[in-house]
PDB file of C-alpha atoms in Angstrom:
ATOM      1  CA  MET I   1     -28.134  37.190  44.932  1.00 54.00           C
ATOM      2  CA  GLU I   2     -31.245  36.777  47.130  1.00 61.00           C
ATOM      3  CA  PRO I   3     -33.026  33.417  47.125  1.00 62.00           C
ATOM      4  CA  ASP I   4     -36.612  33.364  45.852  1.00 67.00           C
ATOM      5  CA  LEU I   5     -38.428  32.813  49.170  1.00 71.00           C
ATOM      6  CA  THR I   6     -41.831  32.194  47.603  1.00 73.00           C
ATOM      7  CA  ARG I   7     -40.474  29.264  45.591  1.00 72.00           C
ATOM      8  CA  ILE I   8     -38.593  27.929  48.611  1.00 72.00           C
ATOM      9  CA  ASN I   9     -41.692  28.197  50.824  1.00 72.00           C
ATOM     10  CA  ALA I  10     -43.826  26.482  48.171  1.00 69.00           C
ATOM     11  CA  LEU I  11     -41.300  23.659  47.976  1.00 63.00           C
ATOM     12  CA  ILE I  12     -41.181  23.316  51.772  1.00 69.00           C
ATOM     13  CA  ARG I  13     -45.002  23.164  51.940  1.00 68.00           C
ATOM     14  CA  TYR I  14     -45.007  20.511  49.230  1.00 65.00           C
ATOM     15  CA  LEU I  15     -42.420  18.455  51.080  1.00 63.00           C
ATOM     16  CA  LYS I  16     -44.303  18.754  54.360  1.00 63.00           C
ATOM     17  CA  ASP I  17     -47.480  17.430  52.720  1.00 62.00           C
ATOM     18  CA  GLY I  18     -46.190  13.900  52.671  1.00 49.00           C
ATOM     19  CA  ILE I  19     -42.977  13.479  50.778  1.00 47.00           C
ATOM     20  CA  VAL I  20     -40.432  14.161  53.511  1.00 45.00           C
ATOM     21  CA  ASN I  21     -40.611  14.970  57.201  1.00 46.00           C
ATOM     22  CA  THR I  22     -38.990  18.351  57.739  1.00 43.00           C
ATOM     23  CA  ASP I  23     -38.287  20.059  60.993  1.00 47.00           C
ATOM     24  CA  LEU I  24     -39.089  23.739  61.353  1.00 47.00           C
ATOM     25  CA  ASN I  25     -35.853  24.197  63.308  1.00 48.00           C
ATOM     26  CA  ASP I  26     -33.811  23.047  60.319  1.00 48.00           C
ATOM     27  CA  SER I  27     -32.362  25.957  58.457  1.00 46.00           C
ATOM     28  CA  VAL I  28     -30.962  26.195  54.994  1.00 45.00           C
ATOM     29  CA  GLU I  29     -27.598  27.852  54.847  1.00 46.00           C
ATOM     30  CA  TYR I  30     -26.805  29.726  51.694  1.00 44.00           C
ATOM     31  CA  GLU I  31     -23.308  29.752  50.358  1.00 44.00           C
ATOM     32  CA  SER I  32     -22.084  33.307  50.103  1.00 46.00           C
ATOM     33  CA  ARG I  33     -19.903  33.958  47.087  1.00 49.00           C
ATOM     34  CA  GLU I  34     -19.776  36.268  44.145  1.00 53.00           C
ATOM     35  CA  PRO I  35     -22.356  35.388  41.482  1.00 50.00           C
ATOM     36  CA  SER I  36     -21.097  34.513  38.033  1.00 51.00           C
ATOM     37  CA  ASP I  37     -22.711  34.375  34.605  1.00 51.00           C
ATOM     38  CA  ASP I  38     -23.033  30.595  34.899  1.00 50.00           C
ATOM     39  CA  ASP I  39     -25.262  30.951  37.985  1.00 49.00           C
ATOM     40  CA  GLU I  40     -28.298  32.111  36.013  1.00 47.00           C
ATOM     41  CA  PHE I  41     -28.027  29.151  33.656  1.00 45.00           C
ATOM     42  CA  GLN I  42     -27.529  26.800  36.612  1.00 45.00           C
ATOM     43  CA  LEU I  43     -30.544  28.214  38.444  1.00 43.00           C
ATOM     44  CA  ALA I  44     -32.746  27.873  35.379  1.00 43.00           C
ATOM     45  CA  SER I  45     -31.752  24.268  34.734  1.00 41.00           C
ATOM     46  CA  ASP I  46     -31.824  23.104  38.367  1.00 44.00           C
ATOM     47  CA  SER I  47     -34.987  24.853  39.504  1.00 41.00           C
ATOM     48  CA  TYR I  48     -37.961  22.706  40.381  1.00 40.00           C
ATOM     49  CA  THR I  49     -41.467  23.889  40.847  1.00 39.00           C
ATOM     50  CA  THR I  50     -44.067  21.962  42.758  1.00 36.00           C
ATOM     51  CA  ASP I  51     -45.553  20.916  39.413  1.00 40.00           C
ATOM     52  CA  SER I  52     -42.327  19.325  38.242  1.00 36.00           C
ATOM     53  CA  LEU I  53     -41.892  17.572  41.586  1.00 34.00           C
ATOM     54  CA  SER I  54     -45.335  16.018  41.424  1.00 34.00           C
ATOM     55  CA  GLN I  55     -44.656  14.750  37.912  1.00 34.00           C
ATOM     56  CA  ASP I  56     -41.425  13.015  38.937  1.00 33.00           C
ATOM     57  CA  SER I  57     -42.469   9.479  39.876  1.00 30.00           C
ATOM     58  CA  SER I  58     -39.172   8.670  41.573  1.00 31.00           C
ATOM     59  CA  ILE I  59     -39.864  11.174  44.333  1.00 34.00           C
ATOM     60  CA  CYS I  60     -43.207   9.835  45.530  1.00 39.00           C
ATOM     61  CA  GLU I  61     -44.947   6.761  44.240  1.00 48.00           C
ATOM     62  CA  SER I  62     -48.067   7.166  46.349  1.00 51.00           C
ATOM     63  CA  ASN I  63     -50.075  10.054  44.927  1.00 55.00           C
ATOM     64  CA  ALA I  64     -52.284  10.191  47.996  1.00 61.00           C
ATOM     65  CA  PRO I  65     -51.399  12.996  50.396  1.00 77.00           C
ATOM     66  CA  PHE I  66     -50.833  11.928  53.973  1.00 81.00           C
ATOM     67  CA  ASP I  67     -53.897  12.383  56.176  1.00 86.00           C
ATOM     68  CA  LEU I  68     -53.517  11.324  59.801  1.00 88.00           C
ATOM     69  CA  ASN I  69     -57.303  11.118  60.254  1.00 87.00           C
ATOM     70  CA  GLU I  70     -57.551   8.162  57.879  1.00 90.00           C
ATOM     71  CA  TRP I  71     -55.240   6.201  60.194  1.00 92.00           C
ATOM     72  CA  LEU I  72     -56.901   6.982  63.534  1.00 91.00           C
ATOM     73  CA  ILE I  73     -58.771   4.200  65.329  1.00 90.00           C
ATOM     74  CA  ILE I  74     -61.851   4.614  67.508  1.00 91.00           C
ATOM     75  CA  ASP I  75     -61.026   2.985  70.827  1.00 88.00           C
ATOM     76  CA  SER I  76     -63.799   0.607  71.881  1.00 89.00           C
ATOM     77  CA  ARG I  77     -63.290   1.291  75.597  1.00 91.00           C
ATOM     78  CA  SER I  78     -63.076   5.077  75.667  1.00 90.00           C
ATOM     79  CA  SER I  79     -64.762   5.857  72.306  1.00 89.00           C
ATOM     80  CA  ARG I  80     -61.905   8.252  71.571  1.00 92.00           C
ATOM     81  CA  ARG I  81     -59.804   8.446  68.448  1.00 92.00           C
ATOM     82  CA  ARG I  82     -56.240   7.259  68.895  1.00 90.00           C
ATOM     83  CA  SER I  83     -53.204   6.269  66.893  1.00 90.00           C
ATOM     84  CA  PRO I  84     -53.277   2.612  65.868  1.00 92.00           C
ATOM     85  CA  LEU I  85     -51.238  -0.174  67.359  1.00 92.00           C
ATOM     86  CA  ILE I  86     -48.719  -1.634  64.950  1.00 94.00           C
ATOM     87  CA  LEU I  87     -50.955  -4.592  64.040  1.00 94.00           C
ATOM     88  CA  GLU I  88     -53.883  -2.250  63.395  1.00 94.00           C
ATOM     89  CA  PHE I  89     -51.595  -0.091  61.271  1.00 95.00           C
ATOM     90  CA  LEU I  90     -50.544  -3.111  59.209  1.00 95.00           C
ATOM     91  CA  ARG I  91     -54.146  -4.140  58.572  1.00 94.00           C
ATOM     92  CA  LEU I  92     -55.102  -0.600  57.597  1.00 94.00           C
ATOM     93  CA  LEU I  93     -52.074  -0.398  55.306  1.00 95.00           C
ATOM     94  CA  LEU I  94     -53.012  -3.659  53.604  1.00 95.00           C
ATOM     95  CA  GLU I  95     -56.630  -2.647  53.018  1.00 93.00           C
ATOM     96  CA  LYS I  96     -55.862   0.787  51.520  1.00 92.00           C
ATOM     97  CA  PRO I  97     -55.517   0.365  47.739  1.00 91.00           C
ATOM     98  CA  HIS I  98     -53.340   3.466  47.296  1.00 90.00           C
ATOM     99  CA  TYR I  99     -50.676   1.842  49.510  1.00 92.00           C
ATOM    100  CA  SER I 100     -50.633  -1.458  47.605  1.00 92.00           C
ATOM    101  CA  SER I 101     -47.135  -0.680  46.322  1.00 94.00           C
ATOM    102  CA  TYR I 102     -45.936  -0.559  49.951  1.00 96.00           C
ATOM    103  CA  ALA I 103     -47.354  -3.906  51.113  1.00 96.00           C
ATOM    104  CA  SER I 104     -49.839  -6.499  49.925  1.00 94.00           C
ATOM    105  CA  TYR I 105     -51.267  -9.856  50.862  1.00 94.00           C
ATOM    106  CA  THR I 106     -49.604 -12.875  49.302  1.00 94.00           C
ATOM    107  CA  ASN I 107     -52.278 -15.137  50.810  1.00 92.00           C
ATOM    108  CA  SER I 108     -55.100 -13.129  52.340  1.00 89.00           C
ATOM    109  CA  SER I 109     -57.045 -16.180  53.552  1.00 90.00           C
ATOM    110  CA  ARG I 110     -54.091 -17.159  55.749  1.00 92.00           C
ATOM    111  CA  GLY I 111     -53.150 -13.569  56.635  1.00 93.00           C
ATOM    112  CA  ILE I 112     -49.736 -13.695  54.939  1.00 94.00           C
ATOM    113  CA  PHE I 113     -48.454 -10.405  53.575  1.00 96.00           C
ATOM    114  CA  GLN I 114     -45.234  -9.004  52.193  1.00 96.00           C
ATOM    115  CA  ILE I 115     -43.767  -5.545  52.647  1.00 96.00           C
ATOM    116  CA  HIS I 116     -42.473  -4.344  49.272  1.00 96.00           C
ATOM    117  CA  LYS I 117     -41.058  -0.989  50.393  1.00 96.00           C
ATOM    118  CA  PRO I 118     -39.759  -1.556  53.918  1.00 95.00           C
ATOM    119  CA  ASN I 119     -38.179   1.865  54.448  1.00 94.00           C
ATOM    120  CA  GLU I 120     -41.280   3.695  53.224  1.00 94.00           C
ATOM    121  CA  VAL I 121     -43.534   1.587  55.469  1.00 95.00           C
ATOM    122  CA  ALA I 122     -41.310   2.345  58.475  1.00 94.00           C
ATOM    123  CA  ALA I 123     -41.399   6.067  57.653  1.00 92.00           C
ATOM    124  CA  LEU I 124     -45.180   5.930  57.253  1.00 93.00           C
ATOM    125  CA  TRP I 125     -45.496   4.143  60.622  1.00 93.00           C
ATOM    126  CA  ASP I 126     -43.330   6.857  62.149  1.00 91.00           C
ATOM    127  CA  ARG I 127     -45.740   9.527  60.849  1.00 90.00           C
ATOM    128  CA  VAL I 128     -48.910   7.621  61.763  1.00 91.00           C
ATOM    129  CA  ARG I 129     -47.687   6.888  65.263  1.00 88.00           C
ATOM    130  CA  SER I 130     -46.790  10.580  65.700  1.00 81.00           C
ATOM    131  CA  ARG I 131     -43.622   9.750  67.558  1.00 73.00           C
ATOM    132  CA  LYS I 132     -41.983  12.629  69.344  1.00 76.00           C
ATOM    133  CA  SER I 133     -38.511  11.191  68.818  1.00 79.00           C
ATOM    134  CA  THR I 134     -35.755  12.935  66.918  1.00 81.00           C
ATOM    135  CA  GLN I 135     -34.458   9.634  65.553  1.00 84.00           C
ATOM    136  CA  VAL I 136     -35.801   8.341  62.265  1.00 84.00           C
ATOM    137  CA  MET I 137     -37.711   5.056  62.393  1.00 88.00           C
ATOM    138  CA  SER I 138     -35.761   2.403  60.513  1.00 92.00           C
ATOM    139  CA  TYR I 139     -37.178  -0.770  59.041  1.00 94.00           C
ATOM    140  CA  ASP I 140     -35.081  -2.819  61.483  1.00 94.00           C
ATOM    141  CA  THR I 141     -36.782  -1.138  64.442  1.00 92.00           C
ATOM    142  CA  PHE I 142     -40.184  -1.473  62.790  1.00 94.00           C
ATOM    143  CA  ALA I 143     -39.681  -5.201  62.076  1.00 94.00           C
ATOM    144  CA  ARG I 144     -38.441  -5.772  65.631  1.00 94.00           C
ATOM    145  CA  ALA I 145     -41.694  -4.292  66.938  1.00 93.00           C
ATOM    146  CA  ILE I 146     -43.653  -6.731  64.759  1.00 94.00           C
ATOM    147  CA  ARG I 147     -41.529  -9.669  65.950  1.00 92.00           C
ATOM    148  CA  TYR I 148     -42.475  -8.896  69.570  1.00 93.00           C
ATOM    149  CA  TYR I 149     -45.933 -10.219  68.672  1.00 94.00           C
ATOM    150  CA  TYR I 150     -44.539 -13.694  67.891  1.00 93.00           C
ATOM    151  CA  LYS I 151     -44.451 -14.551  71.617  1.00 92.00           C
ATOM    152  CA  ASP I 152     -48.039 -13.373  72.120  1.00 90.00           C
ATOM    153  CA  GLY I 153     -49.202 -15.446  69.177  1.00 90.00           C
ATOM    154  CA  ALA I 154     -50.705 -12.453  67.366  1.00 93.00           C
ATOM    155  CA  MET I 155     -48.177 -12.942  64.555  1.00 94.00           C
ATOM    156  CA  ILE I 156     -46.765 -16.173  63.144  1.00 93.00           C
ATOM    157  CA  LYS I 157     -43.170 -16.503  61.957  1.00 92.00           C
ATOM    158  CA  THR I 158     -42.852 -17.031  58.185  1.00 92.00           C
ATOM    159  CA  ASN I 159     -39.079 -17.444  57.612  1.00 88.00           C
ATOM    160  CA  SER I 160     -39.222 -15.240  54.508  1.00 90.00           C
ATOM    161  CA  ARG I 161     -37.695 -11.826  54.094  1.00 93.00           C
ATOM    162  CA  HIS I 162     -40.138  -8.907  54.621  1.00 94.00           C
ATOM    163  CA  THR I 163     -42.991 -11.418  54.933  1.00 94.00           C
ATOM    164  CA  PHE I 164     -45.246 -11.676  57.971  1.00 95.00           C
ATOM    165  CA  GLN I 165     -48.398 -13.543  58.925  1.00 94.00           C
ATOM    166  CA  PHE I 166     -51.291 -12.515  61.118  1.00 93.00           C
ATOM    167  CA  ARG I 167     -52.861 -15.142  63.307  1.00 90.00           C
ATOM    168  CA  THR I 168     -56.366 -15.592  61.873  1.00 73.00           C
ATOM    169  CA  VAL I 169     -58.068 -14.326  65.041  1.00 54.00           C
ATOM    170  CA  THR I 170     -55.891 -11.661  66.615  1.00 46.00           C
ATOM    171  CA  SER I 171     -56.544 -11.480  70.343  1.00 42.00           C
ATOM    172  CA  GLY I 172     -56.509  -8.132  72.065  1.00 45.00           C
ATOM    173  CA  ILE I 173     -57.353  -6.177  68.943  1.00 47.00           C
ATOM    174  CA  GLU I 174     -61.038  -5.732  68.378  1.00 48.00           C
ATOM    175  CA  ASP I 175     -62.598  -5.446  64.975  1.00 47.00           C
ATOM    176  CA  THR I 176     -63.654  -1.805  64.744  1.00 45.00           C
ATOM    177  CA  ASN I 177     -65.396  -0.017  61.942  1.00 45.00           C
ATOM    178  CA  ASN I 178     -61.953   0.969  60.627  1.00 45.00           C
ATOM    179  CA  LEU I 179     -60.573  -2.564  60.470  1.00 45.00           C
ATOM    180  CA  VAL I 180     -61.560  -5.418  58.241  1.00 42.00           C
ATOM    181  CA  SER I 181     -60.892  -8.927  59.436  1.00 44.00           C
ATOM    182  CA  TRP I 182     -60.383 -11.533  56.807  1.00 41.00           C
TER     183      TRP I 182
END
């Protein structure tokens, strides 16, 4: 029984548009065995179309498709577009309303925010940063990168889980047209 390549390709395109990072070198191996009468029933009940995937809220809670251009920063020195630094990424994440389920301010006047979906934020940072690594960005690695800013004074320790605080005036990061200071 031949797989329906158009449905598979449509599903792969859908997944590449923001749900899951897929690698073009990954291949799907099909189990070769004799088809039975139960296979047709199984295929009909297990088949997903892109419409049914988009309706399933457990797969993707952010309905916004990923667009790298919305995350790029205009560098004040070279006037070129670049990927954001992690602090710029956090500010952009907090100001985008369609990512409010990922992270939000608990006290915006003091710059305190909480990450509600740590693994999703780390995966989003991995995509925004356009890392060329084969390893998946974990939340532990992401949080460690944020903690490096404690010594510089750009971030203040909060002693709460998944909670961080910006210093009110972050040195070294200029307020561009993409960033909103509070």
